[in-house]
mmCIF file of C-alpha atoms in Angstrom:
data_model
loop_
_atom_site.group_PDB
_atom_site.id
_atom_site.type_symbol
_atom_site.label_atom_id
_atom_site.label_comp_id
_atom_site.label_asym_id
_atom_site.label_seq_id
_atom_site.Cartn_x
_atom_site.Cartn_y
_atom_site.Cartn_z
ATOM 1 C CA UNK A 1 113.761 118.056 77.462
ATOM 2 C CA UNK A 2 111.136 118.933 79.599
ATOM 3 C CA UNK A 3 109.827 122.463 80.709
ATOM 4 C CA UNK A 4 110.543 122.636 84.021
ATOM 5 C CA UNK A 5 114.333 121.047 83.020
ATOM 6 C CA UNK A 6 115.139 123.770 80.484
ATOM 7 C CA UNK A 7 114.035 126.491 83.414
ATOM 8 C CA UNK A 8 116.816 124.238 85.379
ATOM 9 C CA UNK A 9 119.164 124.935 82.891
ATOM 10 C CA UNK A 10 118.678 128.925 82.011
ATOM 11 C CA UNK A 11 118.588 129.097 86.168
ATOM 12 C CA UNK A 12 121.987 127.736 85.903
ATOM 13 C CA UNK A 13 123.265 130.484 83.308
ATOM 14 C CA UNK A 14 121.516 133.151 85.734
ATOM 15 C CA UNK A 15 123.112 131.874 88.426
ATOM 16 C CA UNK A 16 127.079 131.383 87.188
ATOM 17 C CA UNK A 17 126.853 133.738 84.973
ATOM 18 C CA UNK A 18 128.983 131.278 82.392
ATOM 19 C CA UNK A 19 128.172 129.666 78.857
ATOM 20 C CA UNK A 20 126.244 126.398 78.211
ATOM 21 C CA UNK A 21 129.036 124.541 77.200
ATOM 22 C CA UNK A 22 131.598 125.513 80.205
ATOM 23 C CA UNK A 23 128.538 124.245 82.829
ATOM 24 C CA UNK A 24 129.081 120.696 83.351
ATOM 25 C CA UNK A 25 125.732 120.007 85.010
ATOM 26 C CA UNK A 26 123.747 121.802 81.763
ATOM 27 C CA UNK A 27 124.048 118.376 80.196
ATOM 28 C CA UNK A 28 122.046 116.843 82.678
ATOM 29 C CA UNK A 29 119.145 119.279 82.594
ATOM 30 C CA UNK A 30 119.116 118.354 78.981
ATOM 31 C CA UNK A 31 118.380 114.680 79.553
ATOM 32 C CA UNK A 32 121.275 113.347 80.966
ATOM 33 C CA UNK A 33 121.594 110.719 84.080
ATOM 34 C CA UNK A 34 120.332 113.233 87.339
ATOM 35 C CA UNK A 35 122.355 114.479 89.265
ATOM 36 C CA UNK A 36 122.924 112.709 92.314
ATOM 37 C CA UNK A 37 122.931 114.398 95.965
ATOM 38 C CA UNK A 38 123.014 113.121 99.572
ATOM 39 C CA UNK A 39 120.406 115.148 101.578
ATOM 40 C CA UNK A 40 120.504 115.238 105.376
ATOM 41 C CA UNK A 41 117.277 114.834 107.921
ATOM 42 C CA UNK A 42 116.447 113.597 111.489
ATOM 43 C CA UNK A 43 113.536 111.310 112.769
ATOM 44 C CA UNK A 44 110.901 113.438 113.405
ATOM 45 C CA UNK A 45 108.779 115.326 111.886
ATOM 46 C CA UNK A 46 110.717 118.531 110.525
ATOM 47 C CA UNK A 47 111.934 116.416 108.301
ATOM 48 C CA UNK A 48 108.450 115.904 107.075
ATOM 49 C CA UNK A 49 108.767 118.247 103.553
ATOM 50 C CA UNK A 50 111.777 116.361 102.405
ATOM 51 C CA UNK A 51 111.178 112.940 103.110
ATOM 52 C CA UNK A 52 107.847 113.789 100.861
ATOM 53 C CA UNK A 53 109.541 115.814 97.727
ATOM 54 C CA UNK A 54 111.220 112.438 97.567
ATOM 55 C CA UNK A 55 107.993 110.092 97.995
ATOM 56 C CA UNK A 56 106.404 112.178 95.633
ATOM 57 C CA UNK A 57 108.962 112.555 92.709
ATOM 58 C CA UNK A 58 109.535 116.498 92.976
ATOM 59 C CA UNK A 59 112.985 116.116 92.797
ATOM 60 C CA UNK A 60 113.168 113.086 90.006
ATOM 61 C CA UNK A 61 111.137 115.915 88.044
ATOM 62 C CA UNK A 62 113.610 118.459 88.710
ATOM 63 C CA UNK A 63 116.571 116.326 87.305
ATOM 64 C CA UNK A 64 117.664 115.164 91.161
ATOM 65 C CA UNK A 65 118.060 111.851 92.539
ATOM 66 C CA UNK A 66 118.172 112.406 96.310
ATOM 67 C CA UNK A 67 119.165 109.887 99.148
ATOM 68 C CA UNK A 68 117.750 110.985 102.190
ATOM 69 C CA UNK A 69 120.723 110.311 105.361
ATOM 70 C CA UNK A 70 119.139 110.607 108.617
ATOM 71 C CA UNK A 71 121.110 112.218 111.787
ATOM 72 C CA UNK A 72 120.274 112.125 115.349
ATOM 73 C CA UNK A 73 120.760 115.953 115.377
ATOM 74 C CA UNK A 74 122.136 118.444 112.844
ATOM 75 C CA UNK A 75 125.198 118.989 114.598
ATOM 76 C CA UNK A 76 126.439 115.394 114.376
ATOM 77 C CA UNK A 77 125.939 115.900 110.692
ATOM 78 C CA UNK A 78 128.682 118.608 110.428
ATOM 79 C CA UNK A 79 131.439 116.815 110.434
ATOM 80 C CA UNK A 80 130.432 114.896 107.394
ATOM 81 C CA UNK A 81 128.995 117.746 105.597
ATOM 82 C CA UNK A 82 132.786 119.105 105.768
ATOM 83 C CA UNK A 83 134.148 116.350 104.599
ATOM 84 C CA UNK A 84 131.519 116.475 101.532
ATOM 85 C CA UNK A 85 129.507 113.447 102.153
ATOM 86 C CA UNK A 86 126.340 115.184 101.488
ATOM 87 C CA UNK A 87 125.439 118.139 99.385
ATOM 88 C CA UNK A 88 122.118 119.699 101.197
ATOM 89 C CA UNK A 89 119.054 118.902 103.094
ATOM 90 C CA UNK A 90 117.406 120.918 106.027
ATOM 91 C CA UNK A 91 118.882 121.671 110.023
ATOM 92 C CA UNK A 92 118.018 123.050 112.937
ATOM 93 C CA UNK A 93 119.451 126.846 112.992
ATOM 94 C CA UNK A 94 122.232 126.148 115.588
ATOM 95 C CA UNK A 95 123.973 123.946 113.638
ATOM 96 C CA UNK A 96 123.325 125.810 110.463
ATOM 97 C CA UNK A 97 125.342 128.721 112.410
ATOM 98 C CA UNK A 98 128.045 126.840 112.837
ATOM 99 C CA UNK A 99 128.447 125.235 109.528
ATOM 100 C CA UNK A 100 128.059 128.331 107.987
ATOM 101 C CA UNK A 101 131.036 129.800 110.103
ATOM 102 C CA UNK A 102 133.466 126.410 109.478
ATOM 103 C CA UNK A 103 132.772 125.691 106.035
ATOM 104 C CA UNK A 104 130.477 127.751 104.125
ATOM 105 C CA UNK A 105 127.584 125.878 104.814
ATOM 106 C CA UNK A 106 124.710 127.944 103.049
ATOM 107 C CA UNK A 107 120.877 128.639 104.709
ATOM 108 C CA UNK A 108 119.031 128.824 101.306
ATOM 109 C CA UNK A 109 115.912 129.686 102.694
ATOM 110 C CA UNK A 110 113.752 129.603 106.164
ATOM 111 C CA UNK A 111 112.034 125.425 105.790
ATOM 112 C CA UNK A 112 110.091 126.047 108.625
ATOM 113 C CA UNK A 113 109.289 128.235 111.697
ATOM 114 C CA UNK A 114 108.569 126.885 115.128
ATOM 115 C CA UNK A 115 107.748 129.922 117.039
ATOM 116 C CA UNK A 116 104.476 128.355 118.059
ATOM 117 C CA UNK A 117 106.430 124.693 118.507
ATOM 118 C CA UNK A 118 108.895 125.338 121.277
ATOM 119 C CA UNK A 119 106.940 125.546 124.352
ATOM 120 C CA UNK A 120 107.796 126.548 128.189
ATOM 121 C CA UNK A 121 105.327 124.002 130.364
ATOM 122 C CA UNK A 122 105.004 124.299 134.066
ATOM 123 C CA UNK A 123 103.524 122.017 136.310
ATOM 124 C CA UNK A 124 100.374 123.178 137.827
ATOM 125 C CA UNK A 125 101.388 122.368 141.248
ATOM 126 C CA UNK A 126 104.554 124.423 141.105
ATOM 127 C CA UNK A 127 102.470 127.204 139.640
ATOM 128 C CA UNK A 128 99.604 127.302 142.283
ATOM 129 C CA UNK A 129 99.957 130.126 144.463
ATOM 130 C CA UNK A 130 102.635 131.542 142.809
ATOM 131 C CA UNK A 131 103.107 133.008 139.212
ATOM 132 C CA UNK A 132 105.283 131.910 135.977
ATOM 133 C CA UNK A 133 107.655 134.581 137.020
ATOM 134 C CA UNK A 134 108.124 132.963 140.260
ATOM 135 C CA UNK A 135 108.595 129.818 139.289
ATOM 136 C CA UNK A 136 111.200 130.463 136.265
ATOM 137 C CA UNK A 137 113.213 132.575 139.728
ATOM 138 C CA UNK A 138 113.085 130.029 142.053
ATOM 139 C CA UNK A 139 112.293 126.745 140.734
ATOM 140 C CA UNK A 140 114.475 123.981 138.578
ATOM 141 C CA UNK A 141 114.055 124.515 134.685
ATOM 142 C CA UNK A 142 114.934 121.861 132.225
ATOM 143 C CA UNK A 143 116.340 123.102 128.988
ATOM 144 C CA UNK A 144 119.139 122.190 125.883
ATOM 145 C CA UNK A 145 122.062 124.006 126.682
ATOM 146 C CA UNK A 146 123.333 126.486 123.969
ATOM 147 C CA UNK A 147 120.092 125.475 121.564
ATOM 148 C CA UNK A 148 116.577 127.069 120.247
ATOM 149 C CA UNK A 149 115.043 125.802 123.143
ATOM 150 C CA UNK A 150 117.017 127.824 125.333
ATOM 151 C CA UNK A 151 116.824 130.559 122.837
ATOM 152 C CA UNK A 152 113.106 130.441 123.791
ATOM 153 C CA UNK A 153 113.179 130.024 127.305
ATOM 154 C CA UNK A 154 115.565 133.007 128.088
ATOM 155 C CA UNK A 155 112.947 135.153 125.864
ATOM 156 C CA UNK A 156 110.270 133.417 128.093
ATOM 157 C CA UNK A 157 112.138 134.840 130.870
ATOM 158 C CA UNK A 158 112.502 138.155 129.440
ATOM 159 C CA UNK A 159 108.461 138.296 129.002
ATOM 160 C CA UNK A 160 107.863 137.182 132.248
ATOM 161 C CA UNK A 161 110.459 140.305 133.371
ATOM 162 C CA UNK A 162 113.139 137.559 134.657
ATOM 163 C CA UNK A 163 116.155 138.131 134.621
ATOM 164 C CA UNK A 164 117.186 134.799 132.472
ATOM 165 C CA UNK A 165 121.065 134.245 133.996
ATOM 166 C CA UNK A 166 119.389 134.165 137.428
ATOM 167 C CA UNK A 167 117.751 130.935 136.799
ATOM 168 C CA UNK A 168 118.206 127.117 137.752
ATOM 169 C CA UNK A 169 118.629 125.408 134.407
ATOM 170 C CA UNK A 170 119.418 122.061 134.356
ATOM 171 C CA UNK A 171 120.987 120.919 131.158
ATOM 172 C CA UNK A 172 118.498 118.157 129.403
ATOM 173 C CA UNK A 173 117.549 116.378 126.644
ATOM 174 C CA UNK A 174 114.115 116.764 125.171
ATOM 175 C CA UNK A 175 113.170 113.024 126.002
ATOM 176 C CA UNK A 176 114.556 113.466 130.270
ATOM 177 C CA UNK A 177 112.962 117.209 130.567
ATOM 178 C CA UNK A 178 109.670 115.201 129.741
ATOM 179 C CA UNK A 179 110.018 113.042 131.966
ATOM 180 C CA UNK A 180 111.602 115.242 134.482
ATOM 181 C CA UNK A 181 108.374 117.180 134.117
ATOM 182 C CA UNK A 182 106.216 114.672 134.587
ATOM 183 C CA UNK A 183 107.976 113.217 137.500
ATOM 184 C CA UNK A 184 108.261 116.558 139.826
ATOM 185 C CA UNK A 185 112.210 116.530 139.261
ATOM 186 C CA UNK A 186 111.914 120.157 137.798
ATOM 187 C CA UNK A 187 109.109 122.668 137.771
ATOM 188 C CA UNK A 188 109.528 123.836 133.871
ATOM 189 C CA UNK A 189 110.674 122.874 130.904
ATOM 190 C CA UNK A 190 111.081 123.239 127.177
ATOM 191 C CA UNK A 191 109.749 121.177 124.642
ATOM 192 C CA UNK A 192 108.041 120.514 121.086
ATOM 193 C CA UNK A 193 105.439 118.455 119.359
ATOM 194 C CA UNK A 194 104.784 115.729 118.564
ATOM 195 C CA UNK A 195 106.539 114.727 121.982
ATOM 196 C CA UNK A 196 105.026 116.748 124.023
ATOM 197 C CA UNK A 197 101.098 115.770 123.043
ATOM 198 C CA UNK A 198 100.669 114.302 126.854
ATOM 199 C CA UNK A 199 101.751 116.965 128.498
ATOM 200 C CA UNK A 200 100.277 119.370 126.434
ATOM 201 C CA UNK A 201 96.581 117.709 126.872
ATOM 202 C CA UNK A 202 97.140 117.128 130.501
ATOM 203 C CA UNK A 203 95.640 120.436 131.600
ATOM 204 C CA UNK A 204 95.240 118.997 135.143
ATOM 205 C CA UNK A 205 98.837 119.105 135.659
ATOM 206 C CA UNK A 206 100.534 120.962 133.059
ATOM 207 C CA UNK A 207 100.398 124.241 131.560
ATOM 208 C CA UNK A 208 102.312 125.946 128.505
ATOM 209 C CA UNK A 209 102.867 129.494 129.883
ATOM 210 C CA UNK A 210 105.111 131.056 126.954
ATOM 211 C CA UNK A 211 106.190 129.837 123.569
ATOM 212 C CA UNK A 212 108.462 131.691 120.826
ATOM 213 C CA UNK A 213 105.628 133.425 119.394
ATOM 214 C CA UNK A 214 104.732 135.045 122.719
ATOM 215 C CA UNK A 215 107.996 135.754 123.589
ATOM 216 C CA UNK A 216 108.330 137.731 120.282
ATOM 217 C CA UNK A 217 111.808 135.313 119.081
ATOM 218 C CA UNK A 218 111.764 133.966 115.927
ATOM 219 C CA UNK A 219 112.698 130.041 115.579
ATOM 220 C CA UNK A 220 113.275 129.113 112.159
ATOM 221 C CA UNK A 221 114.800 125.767 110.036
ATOM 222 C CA UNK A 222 116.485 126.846 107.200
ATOM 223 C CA UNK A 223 116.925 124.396 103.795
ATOM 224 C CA UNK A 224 120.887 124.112 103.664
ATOM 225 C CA UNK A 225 123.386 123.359 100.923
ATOM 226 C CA UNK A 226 127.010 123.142 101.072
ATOM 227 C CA UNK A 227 129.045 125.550 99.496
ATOM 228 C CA UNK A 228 131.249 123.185 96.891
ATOM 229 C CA UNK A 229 127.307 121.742 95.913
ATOM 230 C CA UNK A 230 126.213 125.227 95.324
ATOM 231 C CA UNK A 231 129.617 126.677 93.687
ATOM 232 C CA UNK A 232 129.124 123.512 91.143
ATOM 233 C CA UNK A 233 126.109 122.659 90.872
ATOM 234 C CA UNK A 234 124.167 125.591 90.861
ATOM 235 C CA UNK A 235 120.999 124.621 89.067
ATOM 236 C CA UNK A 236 121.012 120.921 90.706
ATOM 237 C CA UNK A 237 120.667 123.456 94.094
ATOM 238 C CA UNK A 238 117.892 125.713 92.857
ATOM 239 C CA UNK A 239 116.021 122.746 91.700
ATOM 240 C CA UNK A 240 116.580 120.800 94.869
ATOM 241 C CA UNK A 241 114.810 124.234 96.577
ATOM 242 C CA UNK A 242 112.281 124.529 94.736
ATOM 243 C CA UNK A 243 111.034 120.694 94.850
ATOM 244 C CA UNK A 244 111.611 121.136 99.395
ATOM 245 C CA UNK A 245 109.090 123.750 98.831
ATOM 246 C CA UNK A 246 106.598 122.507 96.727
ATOM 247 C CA UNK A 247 105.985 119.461 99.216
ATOM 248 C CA UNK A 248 106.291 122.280 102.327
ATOM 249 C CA UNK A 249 103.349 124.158 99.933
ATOM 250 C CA UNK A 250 101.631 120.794 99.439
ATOM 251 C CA UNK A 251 101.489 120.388 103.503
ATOM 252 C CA UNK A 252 99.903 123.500 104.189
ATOM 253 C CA UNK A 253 97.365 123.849 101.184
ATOM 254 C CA UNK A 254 96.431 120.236 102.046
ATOM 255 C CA UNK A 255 95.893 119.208 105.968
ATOM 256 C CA UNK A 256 93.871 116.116 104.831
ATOM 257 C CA UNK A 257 96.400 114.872 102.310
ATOM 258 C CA UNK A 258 99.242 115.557 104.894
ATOM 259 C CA UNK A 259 97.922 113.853 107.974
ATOM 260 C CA UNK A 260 97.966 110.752 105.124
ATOM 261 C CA UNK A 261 101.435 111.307 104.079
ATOM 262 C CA UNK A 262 102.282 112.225 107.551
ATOM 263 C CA UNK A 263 101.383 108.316 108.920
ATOM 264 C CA UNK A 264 103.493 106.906 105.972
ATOM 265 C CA UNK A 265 106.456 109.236 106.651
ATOM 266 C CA UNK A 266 106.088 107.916 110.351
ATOM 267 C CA UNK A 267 106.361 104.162 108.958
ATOM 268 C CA UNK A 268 109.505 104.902 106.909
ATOM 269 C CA UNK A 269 111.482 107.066 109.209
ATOM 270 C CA UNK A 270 110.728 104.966 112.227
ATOM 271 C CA UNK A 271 108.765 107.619 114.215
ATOM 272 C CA UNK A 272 106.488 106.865 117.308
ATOM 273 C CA UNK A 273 103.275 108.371 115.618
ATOM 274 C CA UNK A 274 100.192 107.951 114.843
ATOM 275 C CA UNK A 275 97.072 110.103 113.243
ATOM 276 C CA UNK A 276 96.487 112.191 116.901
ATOM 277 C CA UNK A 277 100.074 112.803 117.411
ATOM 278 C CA UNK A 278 100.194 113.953 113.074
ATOM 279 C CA UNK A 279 97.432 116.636 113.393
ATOM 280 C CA UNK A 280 98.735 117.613 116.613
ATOM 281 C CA UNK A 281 102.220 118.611 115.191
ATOM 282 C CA UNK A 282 100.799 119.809 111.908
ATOM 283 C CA UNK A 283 98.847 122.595 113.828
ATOM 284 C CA UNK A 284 102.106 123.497 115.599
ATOM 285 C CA UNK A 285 104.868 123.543 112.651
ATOM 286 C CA UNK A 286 104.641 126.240 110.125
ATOM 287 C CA UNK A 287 106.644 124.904 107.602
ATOM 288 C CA UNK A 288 107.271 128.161 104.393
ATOM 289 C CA UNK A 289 106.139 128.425 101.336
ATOM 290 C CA UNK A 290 108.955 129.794 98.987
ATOM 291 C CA UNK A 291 107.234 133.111 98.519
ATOM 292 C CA UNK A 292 107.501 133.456 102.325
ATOM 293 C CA UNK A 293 111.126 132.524 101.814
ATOM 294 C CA UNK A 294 111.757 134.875 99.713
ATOM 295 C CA UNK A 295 110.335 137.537 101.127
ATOM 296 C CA UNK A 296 111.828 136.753 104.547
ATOM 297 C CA UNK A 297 115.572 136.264 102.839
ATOM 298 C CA UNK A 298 114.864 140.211 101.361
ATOM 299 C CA UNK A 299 113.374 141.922 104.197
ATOM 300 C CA UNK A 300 115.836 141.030 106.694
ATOM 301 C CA UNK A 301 113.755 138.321 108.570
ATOM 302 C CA UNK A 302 115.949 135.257 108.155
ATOM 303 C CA UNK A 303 119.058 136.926 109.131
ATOM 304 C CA UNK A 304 117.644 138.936 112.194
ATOM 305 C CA UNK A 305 115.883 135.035 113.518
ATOM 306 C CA UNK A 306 118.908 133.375 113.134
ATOM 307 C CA UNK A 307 121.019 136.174 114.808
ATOM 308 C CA UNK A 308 118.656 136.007 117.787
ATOM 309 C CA UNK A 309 119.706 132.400 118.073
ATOM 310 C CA UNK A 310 124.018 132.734 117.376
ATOM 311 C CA UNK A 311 123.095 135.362 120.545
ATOM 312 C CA UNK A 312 122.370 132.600 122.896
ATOM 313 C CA UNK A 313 125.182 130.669 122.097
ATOM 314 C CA UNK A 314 127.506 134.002 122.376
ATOM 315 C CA UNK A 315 126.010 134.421 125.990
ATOM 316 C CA UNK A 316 126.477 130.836 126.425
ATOM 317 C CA UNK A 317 129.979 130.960 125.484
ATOM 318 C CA UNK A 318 129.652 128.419 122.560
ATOM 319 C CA UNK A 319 131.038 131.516 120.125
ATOM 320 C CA UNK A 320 133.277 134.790 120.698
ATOM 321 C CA UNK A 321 130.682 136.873 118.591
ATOM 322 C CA UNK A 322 127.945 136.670 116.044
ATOM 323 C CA UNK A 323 129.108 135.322 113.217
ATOM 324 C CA UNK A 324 128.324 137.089 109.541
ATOM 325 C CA UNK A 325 125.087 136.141 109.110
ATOM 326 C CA UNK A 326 123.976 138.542 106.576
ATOM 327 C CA UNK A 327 126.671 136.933 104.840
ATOM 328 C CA UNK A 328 125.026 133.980 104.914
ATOM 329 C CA UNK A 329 121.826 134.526 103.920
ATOM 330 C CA UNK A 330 123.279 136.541 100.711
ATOM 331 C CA UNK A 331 124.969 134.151 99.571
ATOM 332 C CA UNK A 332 121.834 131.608 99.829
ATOM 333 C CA UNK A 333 119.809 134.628 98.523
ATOM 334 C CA UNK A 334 120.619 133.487 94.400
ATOM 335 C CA UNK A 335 119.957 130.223 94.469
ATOM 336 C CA UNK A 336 116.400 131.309 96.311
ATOM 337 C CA UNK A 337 115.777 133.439 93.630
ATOM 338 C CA UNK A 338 116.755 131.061 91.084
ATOM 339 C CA UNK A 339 114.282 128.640 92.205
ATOM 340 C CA UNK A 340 111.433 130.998 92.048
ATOM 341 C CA UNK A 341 112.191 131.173 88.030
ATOM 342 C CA UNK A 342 111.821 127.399 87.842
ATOM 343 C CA UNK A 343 108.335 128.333 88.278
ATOM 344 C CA UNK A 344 107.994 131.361 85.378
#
């Protein structure tokens, strides 16, 4: 039995609070088969940390084998997630919302930030005797309905004193508000790296006038489990946290290493990318370290960034009201803290 398994095990005791030999799981921290777990992703590169826990055996070590299921989008995952067809992973912070609200679905921990990542570009013809203000009350926007990126571009609007129900969004996808952009077909839009590395670098044309961290929202990713996973399987969760942040550490201690890792995760995932479009998104994407976590999940940080974004969707009409989202980050709040004793 290694160290790091019997710190698996006692996690599991602080966590359920029960005896060794009522914990199913304790077996396997004591050299039994792993426990296995379906974790969820999508193709790009927020899915970055766990694709390389995986590649580089941090969850093996923590008594874990992990198959990584790939999504178009979290909230297509949902549905499966109910159903319990896979125990954890990461997700965007809409659909984390939601699953928290249907089924329990827990945030155990902000993954990532993209504050600096979602970006409001205008085209520097549309901007040209006029002012970003202007152009967010007059022109044709291109945005994700009921989403972070309109969470973003309503704050943009607020910074910009607009008021945001007075303007022309058109409902888009990432991939068409590109193109829209670069086309003329509407005068803003949102969007995110690595995607966006044209328009971004086109300063001829383009410009990216606001983005979450100047707007003063918080966009955040939170590592997810579901609650049957966590209820039974308590250590198996805290390890599989703590081995999603160790490779989210790894990234930003090491750029070098991660640009390298970066390429390979490209190959595997089948991501358009290449070493440009890796450094580009790695100086955008802040993914957490698990002290940052932590300290988020105590101070109030998590739940206040991921009420900012159930607030779009109430003024979007997607939900009635907030949901409980202190609740939420409580109960992912032990199994955090559980993780950080794997460590001790």
């Amino acid at each position: 039995m290694t160290k790091l398994a019997r710190r698996v095990a006692a996690s599991a005791l602080a966590i359920a609070g029960i005896t060794a030999s009522a914990w199913p799981a304790l077996a396997q921290a004591q050299g039994a088969a792993p426990v296995k777990m379906v974790a969820i992703s999508q193709s790009n590169e927020g899915g970055f940390p766990l694709w390389l826990a995986k590649k580089l055996n941090y969850f093996a070590n923590n008594g874990l084998d992990v198959t990584i299921k790939y999504f178009p989008n979290g909230g297509a995952a949902l549905a499966s997630g109910a159903a319990g067809d896979w125990q954890g992973g990461w997700i965007g912070s809409p659909p984390a919302i939601t699953g928290w609200a249907k089924f329990g679905l827990t945030p155990v921990g902000t993954m990532m930030k993209e504050d600096r990542n979602i970006k409001l570009i205008m085209r520097k013809d549309a901007i040209k005797g006029s002012s970003p203000a202007q152009v967010l009350a007059t022109g044709k926007i291109g945005s994700v309905p009921n989403s972070t990126w309109s969470q973003v571009l309503f704050a943009c609007a607020k910074h910009f004193k607009v008021d945001p129900t007075k303007m022309k969004v058109v409902p888009l996808e990432p991939p068409v508000t590109r193109q829209s952009l670069r086309s003329g077909e509407v005068a803003a839009g949102t969007t995110d790296s690595s995607p966006d590395i044209d328009l971004v670098n086109d300063k001829a044309n383009f410009e990216v006038v606001c983005d979450g961290a100047i707007a003063g929202t918080s966009v955040i990713d939170p590592w997810i489990v579901t609650k049957k996973f966590a209820t039974e399987n308590p250590a198996a969760a805290a390890a599989f946290v703590e081995a999603g942040f160790r490779a989210s550490e790894l990234i930003m201690k090491d750029r070098e290493k991660a640009v390298a890792m970066l390429l390979d995760y490209y190959k595997d995932a089948g991501i358009d990318g290449d070493e440009k479009k890796a450094r580009y998104t790695l100086a955008y994407r802040d993914y957490q370290t698990l002290d940052q976590a932590l300290a988020d999940a105590r101070q109030g940080a998590t739940e206040k960034a991921l009420t900012e974004t159930a607030q779009v969707f109430v003024a979007g009409g997607a939900y009635d009201k907030v949901p409980d989202l202190k609740g939420a980050v409580a109960a992912g709040l032990p199994i955090l803290e559980a993780a950080k004793k794997l460590r001790k």
